[in-house]
XYZ file of C-alpha atoms in Angstrom:
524
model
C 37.464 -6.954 -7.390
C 38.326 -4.993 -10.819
C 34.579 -3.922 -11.231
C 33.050 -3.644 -14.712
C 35.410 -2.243 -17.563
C 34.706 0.928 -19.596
C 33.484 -0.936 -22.225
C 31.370 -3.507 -20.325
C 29.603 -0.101 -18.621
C 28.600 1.251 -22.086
C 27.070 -1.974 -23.563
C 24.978 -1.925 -20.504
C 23.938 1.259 -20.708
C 22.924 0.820 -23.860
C 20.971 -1.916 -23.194
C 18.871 -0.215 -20.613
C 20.569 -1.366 -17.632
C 21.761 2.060 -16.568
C 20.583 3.818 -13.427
C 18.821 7.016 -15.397
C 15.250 7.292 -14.165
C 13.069 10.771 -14.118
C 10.285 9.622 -11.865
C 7.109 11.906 -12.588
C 4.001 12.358 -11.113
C 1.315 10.892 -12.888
C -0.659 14.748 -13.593
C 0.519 17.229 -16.097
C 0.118 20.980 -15.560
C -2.205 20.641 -18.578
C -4.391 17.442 -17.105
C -4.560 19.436 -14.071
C -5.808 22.696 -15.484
C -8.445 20.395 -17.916
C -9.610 18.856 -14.714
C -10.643 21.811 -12.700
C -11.844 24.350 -15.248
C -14.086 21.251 -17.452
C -15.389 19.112 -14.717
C -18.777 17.903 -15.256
C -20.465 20.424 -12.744
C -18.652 23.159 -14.607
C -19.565 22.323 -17.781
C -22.798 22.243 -16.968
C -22.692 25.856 -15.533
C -21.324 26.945 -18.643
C -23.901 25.761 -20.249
C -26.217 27.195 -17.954
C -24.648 30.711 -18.145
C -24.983 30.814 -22.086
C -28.626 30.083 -21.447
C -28.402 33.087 -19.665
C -26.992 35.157 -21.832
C -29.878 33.597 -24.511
C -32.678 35.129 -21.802
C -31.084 38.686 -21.621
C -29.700 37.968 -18.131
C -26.400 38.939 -18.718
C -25.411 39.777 -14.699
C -26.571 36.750 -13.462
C -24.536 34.559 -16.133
C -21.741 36.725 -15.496
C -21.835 36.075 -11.538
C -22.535 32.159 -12.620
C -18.630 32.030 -14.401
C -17.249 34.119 -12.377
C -17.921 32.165 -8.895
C -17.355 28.585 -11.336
C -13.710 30.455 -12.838
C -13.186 31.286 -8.892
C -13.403 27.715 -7.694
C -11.285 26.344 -11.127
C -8.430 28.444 -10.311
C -8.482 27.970 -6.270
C -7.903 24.151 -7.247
C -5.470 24.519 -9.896
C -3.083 26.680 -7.737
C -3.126 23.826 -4.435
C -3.022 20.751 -6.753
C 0.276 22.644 -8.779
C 1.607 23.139 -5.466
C 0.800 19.410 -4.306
C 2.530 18.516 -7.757
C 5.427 20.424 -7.555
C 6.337 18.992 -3.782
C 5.865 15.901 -4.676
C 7.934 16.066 -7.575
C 10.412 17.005 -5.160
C 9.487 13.384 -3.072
C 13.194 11.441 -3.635
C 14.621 8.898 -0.819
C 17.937 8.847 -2.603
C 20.557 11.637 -2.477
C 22.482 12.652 -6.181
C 25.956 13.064 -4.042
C 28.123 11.248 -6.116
C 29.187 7.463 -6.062
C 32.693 6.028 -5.898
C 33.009 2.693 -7.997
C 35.579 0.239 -9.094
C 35.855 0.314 -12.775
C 38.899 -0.720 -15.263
C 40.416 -1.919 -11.767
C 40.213 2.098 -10.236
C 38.473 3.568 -8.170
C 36.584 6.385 -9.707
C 33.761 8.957 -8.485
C 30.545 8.756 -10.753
C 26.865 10.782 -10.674
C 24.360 8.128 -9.472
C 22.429 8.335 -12.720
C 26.030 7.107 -14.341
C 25.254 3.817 -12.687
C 24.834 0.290 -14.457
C 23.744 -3.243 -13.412
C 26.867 -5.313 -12.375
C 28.484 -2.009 -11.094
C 31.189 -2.354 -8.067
C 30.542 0.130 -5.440
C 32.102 1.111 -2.567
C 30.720 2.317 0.279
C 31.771 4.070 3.347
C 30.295 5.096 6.308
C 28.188 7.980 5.684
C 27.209 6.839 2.651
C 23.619 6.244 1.333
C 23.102 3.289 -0.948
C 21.958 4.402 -4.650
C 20.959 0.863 -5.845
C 19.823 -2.496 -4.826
C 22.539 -4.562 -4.090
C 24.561 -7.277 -2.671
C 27.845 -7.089 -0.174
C 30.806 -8.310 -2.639
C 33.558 -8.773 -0.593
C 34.105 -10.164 3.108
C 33.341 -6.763 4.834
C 30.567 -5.932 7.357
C 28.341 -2.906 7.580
C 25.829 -1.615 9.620
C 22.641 -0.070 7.612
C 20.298 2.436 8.303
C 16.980 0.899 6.926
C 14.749 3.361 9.015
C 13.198 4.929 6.251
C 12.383 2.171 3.994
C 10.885 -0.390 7.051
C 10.011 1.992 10.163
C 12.693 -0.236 11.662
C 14.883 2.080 13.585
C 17.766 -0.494 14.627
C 20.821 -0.847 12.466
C 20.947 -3.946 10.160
C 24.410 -5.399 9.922
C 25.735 -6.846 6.703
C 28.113 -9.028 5.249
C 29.103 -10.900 1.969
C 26.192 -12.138 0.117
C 23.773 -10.052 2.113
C 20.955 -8.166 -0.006
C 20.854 -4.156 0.697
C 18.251 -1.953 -0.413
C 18.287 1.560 -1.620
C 17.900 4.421 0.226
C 19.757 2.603 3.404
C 22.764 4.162 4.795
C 25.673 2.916 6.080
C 26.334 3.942 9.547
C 29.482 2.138 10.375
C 31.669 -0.410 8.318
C 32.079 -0.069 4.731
C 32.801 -2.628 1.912
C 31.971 -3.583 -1.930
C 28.920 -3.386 -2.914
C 27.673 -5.074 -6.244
C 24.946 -3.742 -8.068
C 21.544 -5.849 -8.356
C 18.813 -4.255 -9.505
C 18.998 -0.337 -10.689
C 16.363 2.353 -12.237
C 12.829 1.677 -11.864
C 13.729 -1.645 -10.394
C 15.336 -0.385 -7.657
C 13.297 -0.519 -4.223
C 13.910 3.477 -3.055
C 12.841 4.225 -6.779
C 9.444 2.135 -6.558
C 8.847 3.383 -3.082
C 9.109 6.766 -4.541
C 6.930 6.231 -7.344
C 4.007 4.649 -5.301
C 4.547 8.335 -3.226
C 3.631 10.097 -6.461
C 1.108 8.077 -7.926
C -2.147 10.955 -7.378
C -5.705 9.099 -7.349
C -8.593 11.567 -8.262
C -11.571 10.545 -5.114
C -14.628 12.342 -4.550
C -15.313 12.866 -0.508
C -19.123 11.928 0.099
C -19.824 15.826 0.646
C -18.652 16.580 -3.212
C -20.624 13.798 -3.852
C -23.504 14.554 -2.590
C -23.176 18.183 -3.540
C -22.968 16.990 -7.165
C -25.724 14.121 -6.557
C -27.962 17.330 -5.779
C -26.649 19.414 -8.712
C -27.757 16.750 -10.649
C -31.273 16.540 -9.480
C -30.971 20.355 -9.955
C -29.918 20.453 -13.721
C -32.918 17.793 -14.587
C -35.752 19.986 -12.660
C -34.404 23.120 -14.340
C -34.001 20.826 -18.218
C -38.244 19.693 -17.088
C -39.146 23.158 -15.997
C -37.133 24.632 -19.582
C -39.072 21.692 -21.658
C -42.481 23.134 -19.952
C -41.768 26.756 -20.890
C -40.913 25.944 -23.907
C -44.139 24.689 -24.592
C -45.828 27.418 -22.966
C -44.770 29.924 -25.329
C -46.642 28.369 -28.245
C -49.602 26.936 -26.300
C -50.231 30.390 -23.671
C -49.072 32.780 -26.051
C -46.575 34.413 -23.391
C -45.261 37.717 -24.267
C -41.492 36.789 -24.898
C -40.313 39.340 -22.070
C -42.287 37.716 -19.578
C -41.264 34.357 -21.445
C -37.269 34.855 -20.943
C -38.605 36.388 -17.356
C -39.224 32.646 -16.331
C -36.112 31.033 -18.147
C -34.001 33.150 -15.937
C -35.787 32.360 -12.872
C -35.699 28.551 -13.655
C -31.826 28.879 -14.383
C -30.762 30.951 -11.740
C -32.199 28.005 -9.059
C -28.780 26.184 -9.623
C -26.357 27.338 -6.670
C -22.708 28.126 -8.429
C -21.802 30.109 -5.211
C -22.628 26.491 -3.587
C -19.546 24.975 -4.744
C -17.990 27.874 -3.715
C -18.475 28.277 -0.381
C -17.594 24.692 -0.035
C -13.666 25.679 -1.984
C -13.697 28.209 0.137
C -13.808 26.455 3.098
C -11.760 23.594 1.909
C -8.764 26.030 1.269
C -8.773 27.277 4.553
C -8.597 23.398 5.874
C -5.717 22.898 3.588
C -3.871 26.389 4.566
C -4.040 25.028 8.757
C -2.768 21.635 7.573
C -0.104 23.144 5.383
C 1.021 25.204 8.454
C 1.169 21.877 10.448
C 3.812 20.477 7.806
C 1.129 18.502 5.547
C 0.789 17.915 2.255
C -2.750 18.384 1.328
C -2.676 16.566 -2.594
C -6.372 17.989 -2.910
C -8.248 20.311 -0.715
C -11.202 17.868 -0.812
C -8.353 15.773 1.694
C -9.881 18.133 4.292
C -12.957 16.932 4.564
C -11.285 12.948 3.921
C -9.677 13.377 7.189
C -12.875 14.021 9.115
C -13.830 10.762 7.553
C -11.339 8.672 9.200
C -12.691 6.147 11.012
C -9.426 4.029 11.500
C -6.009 5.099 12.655
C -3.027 2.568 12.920
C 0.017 3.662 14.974
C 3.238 1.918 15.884
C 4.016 1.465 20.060
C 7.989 2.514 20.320
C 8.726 5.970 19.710
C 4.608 6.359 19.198
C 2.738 5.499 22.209
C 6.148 5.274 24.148
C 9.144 7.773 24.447
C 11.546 5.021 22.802
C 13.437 4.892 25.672
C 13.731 1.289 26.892
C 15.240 0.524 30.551
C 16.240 -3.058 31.723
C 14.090 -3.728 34.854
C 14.877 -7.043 35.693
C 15.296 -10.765 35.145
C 14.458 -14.593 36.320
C 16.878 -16.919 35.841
C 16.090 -20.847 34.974
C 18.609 -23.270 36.077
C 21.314 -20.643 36.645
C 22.779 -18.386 39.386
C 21.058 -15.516 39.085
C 24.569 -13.510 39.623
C 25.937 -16.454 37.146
C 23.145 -15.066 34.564
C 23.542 -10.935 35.079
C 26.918 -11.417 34.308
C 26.878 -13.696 31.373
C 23.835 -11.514 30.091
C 25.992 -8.314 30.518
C 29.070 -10.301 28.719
C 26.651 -10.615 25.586
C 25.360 -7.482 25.289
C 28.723 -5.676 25.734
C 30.564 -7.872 22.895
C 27.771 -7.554 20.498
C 29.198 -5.738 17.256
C 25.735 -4.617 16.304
C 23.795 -2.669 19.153
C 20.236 -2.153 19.107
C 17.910 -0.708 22.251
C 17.814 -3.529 23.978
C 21.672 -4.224 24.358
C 22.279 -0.388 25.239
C 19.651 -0.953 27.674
C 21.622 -3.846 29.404
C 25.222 -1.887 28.724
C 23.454 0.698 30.522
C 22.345 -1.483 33.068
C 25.263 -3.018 33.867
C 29.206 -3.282 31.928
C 29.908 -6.916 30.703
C 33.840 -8.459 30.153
C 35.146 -8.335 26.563
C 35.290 -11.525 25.590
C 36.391 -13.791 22.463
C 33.641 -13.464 19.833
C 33.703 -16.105 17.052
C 30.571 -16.058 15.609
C 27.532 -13.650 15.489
C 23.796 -12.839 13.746
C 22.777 -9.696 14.747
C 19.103 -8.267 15.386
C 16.640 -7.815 12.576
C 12.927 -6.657 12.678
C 12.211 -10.245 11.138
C 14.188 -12.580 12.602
C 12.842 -10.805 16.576
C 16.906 -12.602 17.995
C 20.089 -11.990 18.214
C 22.787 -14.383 19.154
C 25.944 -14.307 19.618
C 29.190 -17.554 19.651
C 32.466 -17.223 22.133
C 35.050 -19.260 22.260
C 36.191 -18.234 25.961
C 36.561 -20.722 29.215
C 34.573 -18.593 31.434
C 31.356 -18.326 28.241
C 31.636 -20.836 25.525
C 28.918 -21.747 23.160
C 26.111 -20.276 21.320
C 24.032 -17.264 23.337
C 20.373 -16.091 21.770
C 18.331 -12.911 23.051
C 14.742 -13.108 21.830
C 11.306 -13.295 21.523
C 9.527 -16.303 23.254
C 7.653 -16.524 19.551
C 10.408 -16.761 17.781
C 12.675 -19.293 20.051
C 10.468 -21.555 21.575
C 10.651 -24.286 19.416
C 14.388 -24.406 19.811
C 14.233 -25.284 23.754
C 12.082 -27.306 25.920
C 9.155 -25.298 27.726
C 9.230 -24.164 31.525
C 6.096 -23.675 33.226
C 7.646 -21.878 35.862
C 9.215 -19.084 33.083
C 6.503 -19.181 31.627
C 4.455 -17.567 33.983
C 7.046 -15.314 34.882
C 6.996 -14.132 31.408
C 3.546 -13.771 31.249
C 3.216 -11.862 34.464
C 5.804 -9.310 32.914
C 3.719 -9.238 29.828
C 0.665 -8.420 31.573
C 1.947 -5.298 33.508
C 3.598 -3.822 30.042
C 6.771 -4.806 30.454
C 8.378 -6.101 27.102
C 9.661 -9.061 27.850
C 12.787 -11.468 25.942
C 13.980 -14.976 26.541
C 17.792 -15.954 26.933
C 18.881 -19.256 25.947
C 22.250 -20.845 25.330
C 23.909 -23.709 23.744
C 27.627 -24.654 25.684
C 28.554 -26.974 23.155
C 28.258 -25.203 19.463
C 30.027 -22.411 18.341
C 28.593 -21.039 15.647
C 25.338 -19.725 14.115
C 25.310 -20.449 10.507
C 24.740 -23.222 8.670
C 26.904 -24.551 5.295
C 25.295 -22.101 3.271
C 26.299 -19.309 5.474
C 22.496 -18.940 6.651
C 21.634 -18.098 10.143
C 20.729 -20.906 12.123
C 20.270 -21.587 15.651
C 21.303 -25.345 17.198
C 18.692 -27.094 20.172
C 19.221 -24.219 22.914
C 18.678 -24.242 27.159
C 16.534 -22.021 28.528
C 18.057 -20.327 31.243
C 16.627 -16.801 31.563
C 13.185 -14.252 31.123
C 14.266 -10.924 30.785
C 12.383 -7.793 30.972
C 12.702 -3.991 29.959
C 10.711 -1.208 30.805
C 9.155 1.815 28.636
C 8.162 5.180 29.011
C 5.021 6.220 27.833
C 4.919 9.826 26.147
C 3.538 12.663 27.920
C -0.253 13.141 27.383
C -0.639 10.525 25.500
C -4.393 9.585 27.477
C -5.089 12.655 26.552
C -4.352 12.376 22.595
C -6.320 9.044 22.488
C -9.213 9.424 24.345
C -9.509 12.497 21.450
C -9.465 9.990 19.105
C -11.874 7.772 20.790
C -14.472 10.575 21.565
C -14.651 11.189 17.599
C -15.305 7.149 16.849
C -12.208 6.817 15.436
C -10.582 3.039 15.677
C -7.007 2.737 17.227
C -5.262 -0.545 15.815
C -1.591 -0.750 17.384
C 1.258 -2.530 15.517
C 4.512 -3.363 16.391
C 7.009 -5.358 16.708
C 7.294 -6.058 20.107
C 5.499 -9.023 22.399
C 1.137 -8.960 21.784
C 0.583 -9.008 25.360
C 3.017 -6.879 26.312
C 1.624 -4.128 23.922
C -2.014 -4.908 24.954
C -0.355 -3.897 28.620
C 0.894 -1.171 27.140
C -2.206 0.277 25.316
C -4.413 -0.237 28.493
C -1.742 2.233 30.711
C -2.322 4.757 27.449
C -6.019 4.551 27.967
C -7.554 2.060 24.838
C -10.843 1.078 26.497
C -12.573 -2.036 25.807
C -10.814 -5.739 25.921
C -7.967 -5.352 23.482
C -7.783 -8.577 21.525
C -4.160 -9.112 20.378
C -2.730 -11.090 17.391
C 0.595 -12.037 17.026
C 2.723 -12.177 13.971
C 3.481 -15.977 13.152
C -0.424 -16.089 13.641
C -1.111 -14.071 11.267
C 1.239 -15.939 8.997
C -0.897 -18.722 9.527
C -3.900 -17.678 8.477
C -5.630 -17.689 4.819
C -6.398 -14.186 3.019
C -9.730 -13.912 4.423
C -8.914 -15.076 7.855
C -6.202 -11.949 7.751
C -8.851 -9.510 6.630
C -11.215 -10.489 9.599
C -8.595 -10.470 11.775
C -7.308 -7.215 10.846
C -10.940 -5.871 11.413
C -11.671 -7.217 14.713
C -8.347 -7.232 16.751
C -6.619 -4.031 18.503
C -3.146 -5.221 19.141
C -1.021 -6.517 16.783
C 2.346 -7.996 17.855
C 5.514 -9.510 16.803
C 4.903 -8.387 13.235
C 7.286 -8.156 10.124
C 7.759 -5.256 7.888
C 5.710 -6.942 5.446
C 3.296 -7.731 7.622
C 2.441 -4.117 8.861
C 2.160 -3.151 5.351
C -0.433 -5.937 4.585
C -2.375 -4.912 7.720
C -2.124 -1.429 6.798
């Protein structure tokens, strides 16, 4: 592949198609500055200090700007630093790119990019833009930061990649798809940025009763008003009164409450936070639901293989075939180094393969070798078991496993196909055998009981999501300490349901497992 020509790469550029973007938060300096010093409340106060200074009561209007100027500038100083970090929010790197232009290979500033572009990448190398793999390499991604996927995503011609990925090993051509704003590390980081102004029910009630405040001072005003015609009030004693029914609105109220939200958002800013708004103090003692993932979360992310049942095989026949696919696999995740470390299979002749993904929940693998010919699959049950015929007998194997928080995968094999994708170069799996349960083990951090009964003391929901077996994380959050009868949902159910059905659901259930990408951000 030449890649685009010199020419070809200015027309495009010209036409908007270039990869120049200068994301931005959505606040000015000046929007922030107009914000704190003439919020309602504070223009009020103003207003109520001139009346002040109308009475003779010059201190006390004084003290009233003062303490409002006080809690202005205490805002204005966190939400410019909140504004300037996340101006620095960026998933992509501006090291600079090596394409394929005018049939060379030349090194270009990702902002020089265009649609159509031919890059290559490396191993090392973070993708700039949305793309497609151009020629017949294959490369292992990085997608961690873009799913919460940790496992490498292999790719090869024809395959989308997003980004913000990296490539970890491999390398090949990469042809650009979608660049600027389109891009999906560039929308990510824009949603990141996007600031929302909300009121915490404490500011609102604060205001609610400054309110109240401002019309019992505006009746008491309207009375003495009147009284100075109809009693014939000396005017000292007159602008006496005034003062006294102006100074019954708190300024230092609002104050004290700044006060003590800066000194929330100092702690969390020692804890590595970014506190947006120092109302965000008081936001998080209003959370009443917290979602967290189970690997690397509740458990240490350190999976162990702890044993398995074979179906219709040797059980010796099965370790060692199971071994033999988890040692040729190109593309390792956890599980396979779990087996590798478990036990070293025999290289064999590989002639087809579809590695993991977080959506697919299998892996397979095709030799062409005497001793192991045909089609292998590692998987979930969910995902597989419409490929095989059931097994009663596996079945409640499995589900014993699941029970006791083991996570749990079925093996399954095919002795007479040797591949795994279809015409169009799709994966797809042919009618498999059954003919093993396998189960892995995980470590649950330390003090974790601890950390959620904490939660649960202060009423806050747990709702864990991941992509591992329902049952198996149910297991898993009952060893942690979640009290009550965890109801778990798994992912193709959820698929199945309607948008209201999903919003219930999402309500009333604990454990969600199996679940896509997309589906953790819809439950989120």
């Amino acid at each position: 592949m030449t890649g685009l020509t010199s020419s070809e790469v200015l027309a495009r550029r010209q036409r908007g198609e270039g990869n120049d973007i200068r994301l931005t938060t959505s606040r000015s300096y000046l929007d922030i500055v107009k914000t704190n010093v003439f919020s309602p409340v504070n223009v009020v106060l103003y207003a109520i200090g001139a009346g002040m200074v109308l009475v003779g009561d010059t201190r006390s209007a004084i003290t009233t700007v003062m303490l409002v100027a006080f809690n202005a500038v205490v805002g204005i100083i966190q939400e410019v630093l909140a504004k300037r970090k996340l101006d620095q929010i960026a998933l992509l790197a501006r090291a600079k790119v090596t394409v394929r232009r005018d049939g060379q290979e030349q090194q270009v500033d990702p902002a020089e990019l265009v649609l159509g572009d031919v890059l290559v990448i490396r191993a090392g190398d973070q993708i700039p833009v949305d793309g497609a793999v151009a020629d017949a390499s294959k490369l292992e991604v990085d997608e961690s930061a873009l799913t919460g996927e940790s496992d490498l995503v292999a790719k090869t011609q024809g395959d989308a990649v997003l980004s913000g990925s990296f490539c970890v090993t491999g390398g090949g051509l990469v042809e650009a798809t979608r660049v600027g704003e389109q891009s999906f590390a560039n929308q990510l980081t824009q949603n990141a940025r996007q600031f929302k102004l909300e009121q915490t029910p404490l500011q609102r009630d604060v205001n609610r009763l400054l309110r109240i405040l401002l019309l019992i001072v505006a009746f008491y005003g309207f009375l003495a008003v009147l009284a100075l015609f109809v009693l014939n009030l000396s005017f000292d004693l007159w602008l006496q009164v005034l003062a006294v029914i102006t100074g019954s609105v708190s300024a230092g109220l609002l104050v004290f409450i700044t006060l003590n939200y800066s000194w929330g958002a100092v702690r969390i800013g020692q804890q590595g936070g970014l506190v947006q708004q120092i109302n965000a103090v008081e936001s998080l003692s209003n959370v009443t639901v917290l979602c967290t993932d189970k690997t690397g979360t509740l458990t240490a992310n350190k999976i162990r293989y702890h044993d398995l049942h074979p179906i219709g095989l040797d059980k010796a026949m099965l370790e060692q075939r199971l071994a033999d696919f988890a040692g040729n696999a190109a593309a390792t995740n956890k599980t396979t180094e779990a087996i590798v470390a478990w036990r070293t299979g025999e290289k064999r002749r590989v002639v087809d393969e579809v590695p993991f993904s977080s959506a697919r929940k299998w892996s397979g693998l095709a030799f062409d070798a005497p001793a192991i010919k045909g089609v292998y699959v590692l998987g979930a049950l969910e995902m597989l078991q419409t490929y095989f015929a059931s097994n009663d007998a596996a079945l409640k194997q499995l589900q014993q496993w699941s029970d006791a928080g083991l996570r749990v995968l079925v093996f399954a094999y095919n002795p007479d196909v040797t591949t795994l994708h279809d015409a169009a170069g799709e994966p797809a799996l042919p009618p498999l055998t059954w003919i093993g349960v396998i189960s892995f083990s995980d470590e649950l951090r330390p003090h974790l009981q601890e950390t959620l009964a904490a939660f649960t003391e202060n009423g806050i929901k747990l709702k864990v999501i991941s992509g591992d077996n329902p049952q198996t994380v149910a297991a898993l959050a009952k060893q942690a300490g979640l009290p009550g009868d965890l109801r778990a949902v798994s992912g193709p159910e959820l698929a199945a349901m309607s948008e209201g059905e999903f919003a219930q659901v999402a309500a009333e259930a604990t454990v969600f497992g199996r679940i896509s990408p997309q589906q953790k951000e819809q439950l989120v």
